[in-house]
CSV table of C-alpha atoms and ligand atoms in Angstrom, one decimal:
chain,number,residue,atom,x,y,z
A,1,MET,CA,17.4,11.6,11.7
A,2,ASP,CA,20.1,10.7,9.1
A,3,TYR,CA,19.4,7.3,7.5
A,4,PHE,CA,22.5,7.6,5.3
A,5,LEU,CA,20.6,7.1,2.2
A,6,THR,CA,22.4,6.4,-1.1
A,7,GLU,CA,22.6,9.1,-3.8
A,8,GLU,CA,19.9,7.3,-5.8
A,9,GLN,CA,17.6,7.0,-2.8
A,10,ILE,CA,18.0,10.7,-2.0
A,11,MET,CA,17.2,11.5,-5.6
A,12,ILE,CA,14.0,9.5,-5.5
A,13,ARG,CA,13.0,11.0,-2.2
A,14,ASP,CA,13.6,14.5,-3.3
A,15,LEU,CA,11.9,14.0,-6.7
A,16,ALA,CA,8.8,12.5,-4.9
A,17,ARG,CA,8.9,15.5,-2.4
A,18,LYS,CA,8.9,17.9,-5.4
A,19,VAL,CA,6.0,16.2,-7.1
A,20,ALA,CA,4.1,16.1,-3.8
A,21,GLU,CA,4.6,19.8,-3.0
A,22,GLU,CA,4.2,21.2,-6.5
A,23,LYS,CA,1.6,18.9,-8.0
A,24,ILE,CA,-0.2,16.9,-5.3
A,25,THR,CA,-0.7,19.5,-2.5
A,26,PRO,CA,-2.6,21.9,-4.8
A,27,ILE,CA,-5.2,19.3,-5.8
A,28,ALA,CA,-5.4,17.1,-2.7
A,29,ALA,CA,-8.4,18.8,-1.1
A,30,GLU,CA,-10.4,18.9,-4.3
A,31,CYS,CA,-9.7,15.2,-5.1
A,32,ASP,CA,-10.7,14.3,-1.6
A,33,ARG,CA,-13.9,16.4,-1.7
A,34,GLU,CA,-14.9,15.3,-5.3
A,35,HIS,CA,-13.8,11.7,-4.8
A,36,LYS,CA,-11.6,12.1,-7.9
A,37,PHE,CA,-8.9,9.9,-9.1
A,38,PRO,CA,-5.9,12.0,-10.2
A,39,TRP,CA,-4.9,10.6,-13.6
A,40,GLU,CA,-2.7,13.6,-14.2
A,41,ILE,CA,-0.5,12.7,-11.2
A,42,ILE,CA,-0.3,9.1,-12.5
A,43,GLU,CA,0.9,10.5,-15.8
A,44,THR,CA,3.5,12.7,-14.1
A,45,LEU,CA,4.8,9.8,-12.0
A,46,ALA,CA,4.9,7.6,-15.1
A,47,GLU,CA,6.9,10.3,-17.0
A,48,MET,CA,9.4,10.5,-14.1
A,49,ASP,CA,9.8,6.7,-14.1
A,50,PHE,CA,8.3,6.1,-10.6
A,51,PHE,CA,6.6,2.9,-11.7
A,52,ARG,CA,10.1,1.5,-12.5
A,53,ILE,CA,11.5,2.2,-9.1
A,54,TYR,CA,11.2,-1.3,-7.6
A,55,LEU,CA,11.5,-3.4,-10.8
A,56,GLU,CA,14.7,-5.2,-11.7
A,57,GLU,CA,16.9,-3.7,-14.4
A,58,GLU,CA,16.5,-6.6,-16.8
A,59,TYR,CA,12.8,-5.8,-16.9
A,60,GLY,CA,13.3,-2.1,-17.5
A,61,GLY,CA,13.4,-1.2,-13.8
A,62,LEU,CA,15.6,1.1,-11.7
A,63,ASN,CA,16.4,-1.6,-9.2
A,64,LEU,CA,15.8,0.6,-6.2
A,65,GLY,CA,13.9,-2.1,-4.4
A,66,THR,CA,11.6,-1.9,-1.4
A,67,MET,CA,13.5,1.0,0.0
A,68,GLY,CA,13.0,3.0,-3.2
A,69,LEU,CA,9.3,2.3,-3.1
A,70,VAL,CA,9.0,3.1,0.6
A,71,LEU,CA,10.7,6.5,0.1
A,72,ALA,CA,8.6,7.4,-2.9
A,73,THR,CA,5.3,6.3,-1.2
A,74,GLU,CA,6.2,8.1,2.0
A,75,GLU,CA,6.9,11.5,0.3
A,76,LEU,CA,3.8,11.3,-1.9
A,77,SER,CA,1.6,10.4,1.1
A,78,ARG,CA,2.9,13.4,3.0
A,79,ALA,CA,0.9,15.5,0.6
A,80,CYS,CA,-2.0,13.1,0.1
A,81,GLY,CA,-2.4,9.5,1.3
A,82,GLY,CA,-5.2,8.9,-1.2
A,83,ILE,CA,-3.4,10.1,-4.3
A,84,ALA,CA,-0.2,8.2,-3.3
A,85,LEU,CA,-2.3,5.0,-3.0
A,86,GLY,CA,-3.1,4.7,-6.8
A,87,PHE,CA,0.7,4.4,-7.2
A,88,ALA,CA,1.4,2.2,-4.2
A,89,ALA,CA,-1.5,-0.2,-4.9
A,90,SER,CA,-0.2,-0.8,-8.4
A,91,ALA,CA,3.0,-2.0,-6.9
A,92,LEU,CA,1.0,-4.4,-4.7
A,93,GLY,CA,-0.9,-5.7,-7.7
A,94,THR,CA,2.4,-6.2,-9.5
A,95,MET,CA,4.1,-8.0,-6.6
A,96,PRO,CA,2.8,-11.6,-7.2
A,97,LEU,CA,4.5,-11.4,-10.5
A,98,LEU,CA,7.8,-10.4,-8.8
A,99,VAL,CA,7.3,-13.1,-6.2
A,100,ALA,CA,6.4,-16.0,-8.4
A,101,GLY,CA,6.1,-15.0,-12.1
A,102,SER,CA,8.1,-16.7,-14.8
A,103,ASP,CA,10.7,-14.9,-16.8
A,104,GLU,CA,8.3,-15.0,-19.8
A,105,GLN,CA,5.5,-13.5,-17.7
A,106,LYS,CA,7.7,-10.7,-16.4
A,107,LYS,CA,8.9,-9.9,-19.9
A,108,ARG,CA,5.3,-9.8,-21.1
A,109,PHE,CA,3.8,-7.6,-18.4
A,110,LEU,CA,6.5,-5.6,-16.6
A,111,PRO,CA,7.5,-3.2,-19.4
A,112,ASP,CA,3.8,-2.1,-19.6
A,113,LEU,CA,3.5,-1.7,-15.8
A,114,GLY,CA,6.9,0.0,-15.5
A,115,SER,CA,5.9,2.6,-18.1
A,116,GLY,CA,3.1,3.6,-15.8
A,117,LYS,CA,0.7,3.4,-18.7
A,118,ALA,CA,-1.0,0.4,-17.1
A,119,LEU,CA,-1.9,0.1,-13.4
A,120,ALA,CA,-2.3,-3.1,-11.4
A,121,ALA,CA,-4.6,-4.2,-8.6
A,122,PHE,CA,-4.4,-7.0,-6.1
A,123,ALA,CA,-7.7,-8.9,-5.8
A,124,LEU,CA,-7.8,-11.2,-2.7
A,125,THR,CA,-10.6,-9.9,-0.6
A,126,GLU,CA,-14.2,-11.0,-0.9
A,127,PRO,CA,-17.4,-10.1,1.0
A,128,ASP,CA,-16.9,-13.2,3.3
A,129,ALA,CA,-13.1,-13.4,3.2
A,130,GLY,CA,-11.4,-10.4,4.7
A,131,SER,CA,-9.0,-11.3,7.6
A,132,ASP,CA,-9.8,-14.9,6.9
A,133,ALA,CA,-8.3,-14.8,3.5
A,134,GLY,CA,-8.2,-18.6,3.2
A,135,SER,CA,-12.0,-18.7,2.9
A,136,ILE,CA,-12.3,-17.1,-0.5
A,137,LYS,CA,-14.9,-18.6,-2.8
A,138,THR,CA,-14.0,-17.4,-6.3
A,139,THR,CA,-13.2,-20.5,-8.4
A,140,ALA,CA,-11.0,-21.2,-11.4
A,141,LYS,CA,-11.9,-24.4,-13.3
A,142,LYS,CA,-9.6,-25.8,-15.8
A,143,ASP,CA,-10.9,-26.1,-19.4
A,144,GLY,CA,-8.3,-27.0,-21.9
A,145,ASP,CA,-5.8,-24.2,-22.2
A,146,TYR,CA,-8.0,-21.9,-20.2
A,147,TYR,CA,-9.3,-21.5,-16.6
A,148,VAL,CA,-12.9,-20.4,-16.2
A,149,LEU,CA,-13.2,-17.9,-13.3
A,150,ASN,CA,-16.5,-17.3,-11.4
A,151,GLY,CA,-17.0,-15.2,-8.3
A,152,MET,CA,-16.4,-11.7,-7.1
A,153,LYS,CA,-13.8,-9.6,-5.3
A,154,HIS,CA,-14.5,-6.4,-3.4
A,155,PHE,CA,-12.7,-3.5,-1.6
A,156,ILE,CA,-10.1,-3.7,-4.4
A,157,THR,CA,-7.9,-0.6,-4.7
A,158,ASN,CA,-7.5,0.3,-8.3
A,159,GLY,CA,-10.4,-2.1,-9.0
A,160,GLY,CA,-12.0,-1.1,-12.3
A,161,ILE,CA,-9.1,1.2,-13.4
A,162,ALA,CA,-6.3,-1.3,-13.4
A,163,LYS,CA,-5.2,-3.0,-16.6
A,164,TYR,CA,-3.9,-6.0,-14.8
A,165,ASN,CA,-5.5,-7.7,-11.8
A,166,SER,CA,-3.7,-10.3,-9.6
A,167,VAL,CA,-6.7,-12.5,-8.7
A,168,VAL,CA,-6.6,-15.1,-6.0
A,169,THR,CA,-8.9,-18.0,-6.8
A,170,LEU,CA,-9.5,-21.6,-5.8
A,171,THR,CA,-8.6,-24.1,-8.5
A,172,ASP,CA,-9.2,-27.0,-6.1
A,173,PRO,CA,-11.9,-25.8,-3.6
A,174,ASP,CA,-11.8,-29.1,-1.7
A,175,ARG,CA,-8.3,-28.3,-0.5
A,176,GLY,CA,-9.1,-24.8,0.8
A,177,SER,CA,-6.2,-22.4,0.9
A,178,ARG,CA,-3.9,-25.2,-0.4
A,179,GLY,CA,-6.1,-25.3,-3.5
A,180,ALA,CA,-5.6,-21.6,-4.3
A,181,SER,CA,-4.1,-20.2,-7.5
A,182,ILE,CA,-3.3,-16.6,-8.7
A,183,PHE,CA,-4.0,-15.4,-12.2
A,184,PHE,CA,-3.0,-12.1,-13.9
A,185,VAL,CA,-6.3,-11.1,-15.4
A,186,GLU,CA,-6.3,-8.3,-18.0
A,187,ASP,CA,-9.0,-5.6,-18.3
A,188,GLY,CA,-11.2,-6.4,-21.3
A,189,THR,CA,-11.1,-10.2,-20.7
A,190,GLN,CA,-14.5,-11.5,-21.6
A,191,GLY,CA,-16.5,-12.3,-18.4
A,192,LEU,CA,-14.7,-9.7,-16.3
A,193,SER,CA,-16.9,-6.8,-15.3
A,194,TYR,CA,-16.8,-4.1,-12.6
A,195,GLY,CA,-19.3,-3.6,-9.8
A,196,LYS,CA,-19.9,-0.5,-7.7
A,197,GLU,CA,-17.2,1.8,-6.5
A,198,VAL,CA,-17.4,2.6,-2.8
A,199,ASP,CA,-17.6,6.0,-1.2
A,200,LYS,CA,-15.1,6.3,1.7
A,201,LEU,CA,-14.2,8.1,4.9
A,202,GLY,CA,-10.6,8.7,3.8
A,203,ILE,CA,-8.2,8.0,0.9
A,204,ARG,CA,-11.0,9.4,-1.3
A,205,ALA,CA,-8.7,10.2,-4.2
A,206,SER,CA,-8.3,6.5,-4.7
A,207,VAL,CA,-10.6,4.0,-6.4
A,208,THR,CA,-12.0,1.1,-4.4
A,209,GLY,CA,-14.1,-1.2,-6.6
A,210,GLU,CA,-15.5,-4.7,-7.2
A,211,LEU,CA,-14.4,-7.2,-9.8
A,212,ILE,CA,-17.0,-9.7,-11.0
A,213,PHE,CA,-16.1,-12.9,-12.8
A,214,GLU,CA,-18.8,-14.6,-14.8
A,215,ASP,CA,-17.4,-17.5,-16.9
A,216,CYS,CA,-14.3,-15.4,-17.3
A,217,ARG,CA,-11.8,-17.4,-19.5
A,218,VAL,CA,-8.2,-16.8,-18.6
A,219,HIS,CA,-5.4,-18.5,-20.5
A,220,LYS,CA,-3.1,-20.8,-18.6
A,221,ASP,CA,-0.1,-18.7,-19.4
A,222,ASN,CA,-1.6,-16.1,-17.0
A,223,LEU,CA,-1.4,-18.5,-14.0
A,224,ILE,CA,1.3,-17.1,-11.7
A,225,GLY,CA,3.4,-19.9,-10.1
A,226,LYS,CA,1.8,-23.3,-10.0
A,227,GLU,CA,-1.8,-24.4,-9.2
A,228,GLY,CA,-2.2,-24.6,-5.4
A,229,GLN,CA,0.6,-22.1,-4.6
A,230,GLY,CA,-1.8,-19.1,-4.7
A,231,PHE,CA,-2.3,-18.6,-1.0
A,232,ALA,CA,1.4,-18.7,-0.2
A,233,ILE,CA,2.1,-16.3,-3.1
A,234,ALA,CA,-0.6,-14.0,-1.8
A,235,MET,CA,1.0,-14.1,1.7
A,236,ARG,CA,4.5,-13.5,0.4
A,237,THR,CA,3.1,-10.6,-1.6
A,238,LEU,CA,1.6,-9.1,1.5
A,239,ASP,CA,4.9,-9.6,3.4
A,240,ARG,CA,6.6,-7.5,0.7
A,241,SER,CA,3.9,-4.9,0.4
A,242,ARG,CA,3.2,-4.1,4.1
A,243,PRO,CA,6.2,-1.9,4.4
A,244,GLY,CA,4.5,0.2,1.6
A,245,VAL,CA,1.5,0.7,3.8
A,246,ALA,CA,3.8,1.6,6.6
A,247,ALA,CA,5.4,4.2,4.3
A,248,GLN,CA,2.0,5.6,3.4
A,249,ALA,CA,1.3,5.9,7.2
A,250,LEU,CA,4.7,7.6,7.8
A,251,GLY,CA,3.9,10.1,5.1
A,252,ILE,CA,0.4,10.8,6.5
A,253,ALA,CA,1.9,11.2,10.0
A,254,GLN,CA,4.7,13.5,8.7
A,255,GLY,CA,2.2,15.7,6.8
A,256,ALA,CA,0.0,16.0,9.9
A,257,LEU,CA,3.0,16.8,12.1
A,258,ASP,CA,4.3,19.4,9.7
A,259,HIS,CA,0.9,21.2,9.8
A,260,ALA,CA,0.7,21.0,13.5
A,261,VAL,CA,4.1,22.5,14.1
A,262,ARG,CA,3.4,25.3,11.6
A,263,TYR,CA,0.0,26.1,13.0
A,264,SER,CA,1.2,26.1,16.6
A,265,ARG,CA,3.6,28.9,15.7
A,266,GLU,CA,0.9,30.9,14.0
A,267,ARG,CA,-1.9,30.5,16.5
A,268,HIS,CA,-1.8,33.0,19.4
A,269,GLN,CA,-3.7,32.6,22.6
A,270,PHE,CA,-3.1,34.3,26.0
A,271,GLY,CA,-0.9,36.7,24.1
A,272,GLN,CA,1.6,34.2,22.8
A,273,PRO,CA,1.9,31.5,20.1
A,274,ILE,CA,0.5,28.2,21.4
A,275,SER,CA,3.9,26.7,20.4
A,276,SER,CA,5.4,28.4,23.5
A,277,PHE,CA,3.2,26.3,25.8
A,278,GLN,CA,4.7,23.2,27.3
A,279,GLY,CA,1.4,21.3,26.8
A,280,ILE,CA,1.7,21.8,23.0
A,281,GLN,CA,5.5,21.2,22.9
A,282,PHE,CA,5.1,17.9,24.8
A,283,LYS,CA,2.5,16.8,22.3
A,284,LEU,CA,4.6,17.7,19.3
A,285,ALA,CA,7.6,16.0,20.9
A,286,ASP,CA,5.7,12.7,21.4
A,287,MET,CA,4.3,12.9,17.9
A,288,ALA,CA,7.8,13.4,16.4
A,289,THR,CA,9.5,10.7,18.5
A,290,LYS,CA,6.9,8.0,17.7
A,291,LEU,CA,7.0,8.9,14.1
A,292,GLU,CA,10.8,8.6,14.0
A,293,ALA,CA,10.7,5.2,15.7
A,294,ALA,CA,8.2,4.0,13.1
A,295,ARG,CA,10.3,5.3,10.3
A,296,ALA,CA,13.5,3.7,11.6
A,297,LEU,CA,11.7,0.3,11.9
A,298,THR,CA,10.1,0.6,8.4
A,299,TYR,CA,13.4,1.6,6.7
A,300,GLY,CA,15.1,-1.3,8.6
A,301,VAL,CA,12.6,-3.8,7.3
A,302,ALA,CA,12.9,-2.4,3.7
A,303,ARG,CA,16.6,-2.8,3.9
A,304,MET,CA,16.3,-6.3,5.3
A,305,ILE,CA,14.1,-7.2,2.3
A,306,ASP,CA,16.5,-5.6,-0.2
A,307,ALA,CA,19.5,-7.3,1.4
A,308,GLY,CA,17.9,-10.6,0.4
A,309,SER,CA,16.4,-11.9,3.7
A,310,ARG,CA,14.2,-14.9,3.1
A,311,ASN,CA,11.8,-14.6,6.0
A,312,PHE,CA,10.6,-11.2,7.0
A,313,SER,CA,6.8,-11.8,7.7
A,314,LYS,CA,7.2,-10.8,11.3
A,315,GLU,CA,9.2,-7.6,10.7
A,316,SER,CA,7.0,-6.6,7.8
A,317,ALA,CA,3.9,-7.0,10.0
A,318,MET,CA,5.7,-5.0,12.8
A,319,CYS,CA,6.4,-2.0,10.7
A,320,LYS,CA,2.9,-1.9,9.2
A,321,LEU,CA,1.4,-2.2,12.7
A,322,LEU,CA,3.6,0.4,14.4
A,323,ALA,CA,3.5,3.0,11.5
A,324,SER,CA,-0.2,2.8,11.0
A,325,ASP,CA,-1.0,3.1,14.8
A,326,VAL,CA,1.5,6.1,15.0
A,327,ALA,CA,-0.2,7.7,11.9
A,328,MET,CA,-3.6,7.5,13.5
A,329,GLU,CA,-2.3,8.9,16.8
A,330,VAL,CA,-0.2,11.7,15.2
A,331,ALA,CA,-3.0,12.8,12.9
A,332,THR,CA,-5.5,12.8,15.8
A,333,GLN,CA,-3.1,14.9,17.9
A,334,ALA,CA,-2.6,17.3,15.0
A,335,VAL,CA,-6.4,17.8,15.0
A,336,THR,CA,-6.2,18.5,18.8
A,337,VAL,CA,-3.4,21.1,18.2
A,338,TYR,CA,-5.6,22.8,15.7
A,339,GLY,CA,-8.5,22.9,18.3
A,340,GLY,CA,-11.9,23.8,16.7
A,341,TYR,CA,-10.2,24.5,13.4
A,342,GLY,CA,-9.0,20.9,13.4
A,343,VAL,CA,-12.4,19.5,12.5
A,344,ILE,CA,-13.2,22.1,9.8
A,345,THR,CA,-12.7,20.9,6.3
A,346,GLU,CA,-11.2,24.2,5.2
A,347,TYR,CA,-8.1,23.3,7.3
A,348,PRO,CA,-5.9,20.4,6.2
A,349,VAL,CA,-5.5,18.2,9.3
A,350,GLU,CA,-9.0,16.5,9.5
A,351,LYS,CA,-8.2,14.9,6.1
A,352,TYR,CA,-5.0,13.4,7.5
A,353,MET,CA,-6.9,11.9,10.3
A,354,ARG,CA,-9.5,10.4,7.9
A,355,ASP,CA,-6.7,9.1,5.6
A,356,ALA,CA,-4.8,7.5,8.5
A,357,LYS,CA,-7.6,5.2,9.6
A,358,ILE,CA,-7.4,2.8,6.7
A,359,THR,CA,-3.7,2.1,7.2
A,360,GLN,CA,-4.7,0.3,10.4
A,361,ILE,CA,-7.1,-1.8,8.5
A,362,TYR,CA,-6.0,-2.8,5.0
A,363,GLU,CA,-3.4,-5.2,3.8
A,364,GLY,CA,-4.3,-7.1,7.0
A,365,THR,CA,-5.9,-5.4,10.0
A,366,ASN,CA,-3.5,-4.6,12.9
A,367,GLU,CA,-5.1,-7.4,14.8
A,368,ILE,CA,-3.9,-9.8,12.0
A,369,GLN,CA,-0.5,-8.2,12.1
A,370,ARG,CA,-0.3,-8.9,15.8
A,371,SER,CA,-1.4,-12.5,15.1
A,372,VAL,CA,1.4,-12.9,12.4
A,373,ILE,CA,4.0,-11.5,14.9
A,374,GLY,CA,2.8,-13.6,17.8
A,375,ARG,CA,2.7,-16.8,15.7
A,376,ALA,CA,6.3,-16.1,14.4
A,377,LEU,CA,7.5,-15.6,18.0
A,378,VAL,CA,6.1,-18.9,19.1
A,379,LYS,CA,7.4,-20.6,16.1
A,380,GLU,CA,10.9,-19.2,16.6
A,381,ALA,CA,10.8,-20.2,20.3
A,382,ALA,CA,9.8,-23.8,19.3
A,383,SER,CA,12.6,-24.1,16.7
A,384,LYS,CA,15.2,-22.8,19.3
A,385,LYS,CA,14.0,-25.5,21.8
A,386,LYS,CA,14.6,-28.3,19.2
A,387,MET,CA,18.2,-27.1,18.6
B,1,COS,N1,4.7,-16.8,3.4
B,1,COS,C1,4.5,-18.0,2.8
B,1,COS,N2,3.6,-18.9,3.1
B,1,COS,C2,2.7,-18.5,4.1
B,1,COS,C3,2.8,-17.3,4.7
B,1,COS,C4,3.8,-16.4,4.4
B,1,COS,N3,4.0,-15.2,4.9
B,1,COS,N4,1.8,-17.2,5.6
B,1,COS,C5,1.1,-18.4,5.6
B,1,COS,N5,1.7,-19.2,4.6
B,1,COS,C6,1.3,-20.5,4.2
B,1,COS,C7,1.4,-21.5,5.4
B,1,COS,O1,2.7,-22.0,5.5
B,1,COS,C8,0.4,-22.5,5.1
B,1,COS,O2,0.9,-23.4,4.2
B,1,COS,P1,0.5,-25.0,4.2
B,1,COS,O3,-1.0,-25.0,4.0
B,1,COS,O4,1.3,-25.6,3.1
B,1,COS,O5,0.9,-25.4,5.6
B,1,COS,C9,-0.7,-21.7,4.4
B,1,COS,O6,-0.1,-20.5,3.9
B,1,COS,C10,-1.9,-21.3,5.3
B,1,COS,O7,-1.3,-20.6,6.4
B,1,COS,P2,-2.1,-20.4,7.7
B,1,COS,O8,-2.5,-21.7,8.2
B,1,COS,O9,-1.2,-19.6,8.6
B,1,COS,O10,-3.3,-19.6,7.2
B,1,COS,P3,-4.6,-19.0,8.0
B,1,COS,O11,-5.8,-19.3,7.3
B,1,COS,O12,-4.5,-19.3,9.5
B,1,COS,O13,-4.4,-17.4,7.8
B,1,COS,C11,-3.5,-15.2,8.1
B,1,COS,C12,-3.2,-16.7,8.1
B,1,COS,C13,-4.6,-14.8,9.1
B,1,COS,C14,-2.2,-14.6,8.5
B,1,COS,C15,-3.9,-14.8,6.7
B,1,COS,O14,-5.1,-15.2,6.4
B,1,COS,C16,-3.8,-13.2,6.5
B,1,COS,O15,-2.8,-12.7,6.3
B,1,COS,N6,-5.0,-12.6,6.6
B,1,COS,C17,-5.1,-11.2,6.3
B,1,COS,C18,-5.4,-11.1,4.8
B,1,COS,C19,-5.1,-9.7,4.4
B,1,COS,O16,-4.1,-9.1,4.6
B,1,COS,N7,-6.1,-9.2,3.7
B,1,COS,C20,-6.0,-7.9,3.1
B,1,COS,C21,-6.0,-8.1,1.6
B,1,COS,S1,-5.1,-7.0,0.6
B,1,COS,S2,-5.8,-5.3,1.0
């Protein structure tokens, strides 16, 4: 489908496609098998200015917004959802700064992040605070010009390899989520250490780690926004980043579909390629149609954000929900098209199925997305009634 992309958007998409085909595809299976983070790809993406895509020009960015980020993430994920994640998660970790950082903070951190020499991570989740993000326990107690952080974060993508961590804490635990504050905590800050890295079903080329804060002293200049605004900034961050998860899901689905179509032409049964059977054609048709619908919604939401919409929580949740469910379905069907070969690790599609699963879970489970959408609908109806 033609989305009438601008010249710059086409350039980013094609460049990402080239990197994916030439550099990522050849190492994807090995990184998955060995659970290896591909630093060489990060370096390539950095050299090609990928980390500048979504940043504003005044901070050294290319000003290509959410749409630019979505196109790049989708194309990279088409080759490997895990490898693309190191890149996409850095954008998530940077997002609180874009949402609520001061000009001084942006000037201090964004050039480093835009160069791709430093990665970022977003640290909200704790062992007892997943979907219920408001129940975090990590505290930040004011002490002169510093805040002293204590607690731990887990399931953090890029956790342990990021130079900068956006950490959601409680500066006023009695006020719950209204007492939350976000800090940009640099690697090497005394009192910050890293716990265990988890082994995973999919996205194995990405790092998922723990951050441990023990009397970790962070200067007040690293507080993003104001004390007490942390939860809202975290939610606004997720509103902006969920189209990125949708893009990752689109890429995974497209990669799985590409393989399924190719294989169906090569595999012969009953004296003919299985692609000639209506049963296979119907399957491919449903996969492609659902994928295109998810892509149209995701691009629509990215464009809405870039056009300056102020409230896009509902739409952002919708594209994450739809694209990730479609990715899981398409990848599972691709395995079905491959038959017995589909579950063998020598063939590419079982990895797409494993990589797809997390897109239904992280940055808010799809049950939470439905809850965000449902609440927004009820709120919209209530405000219409008042008018
Ligand atoms: N933008 C701005 N502010 C928002 C917001 C948004 N999208 N969503 C909520 N808020 C504000 C609310 O306005 C409210 O402010 P006040 O206290 O001033 O009224 C505050 O945040 C609390 O909101 P709410 O009462 O809706 O919070 P809940 O505890 O009910 O939680 C959900 C809301 C479930 C939506 C939230 O916890 C969530 O998104 N959970 C999933 C977390 C997640 O995605 N984790 C993955 C981590 S990153 S891999």
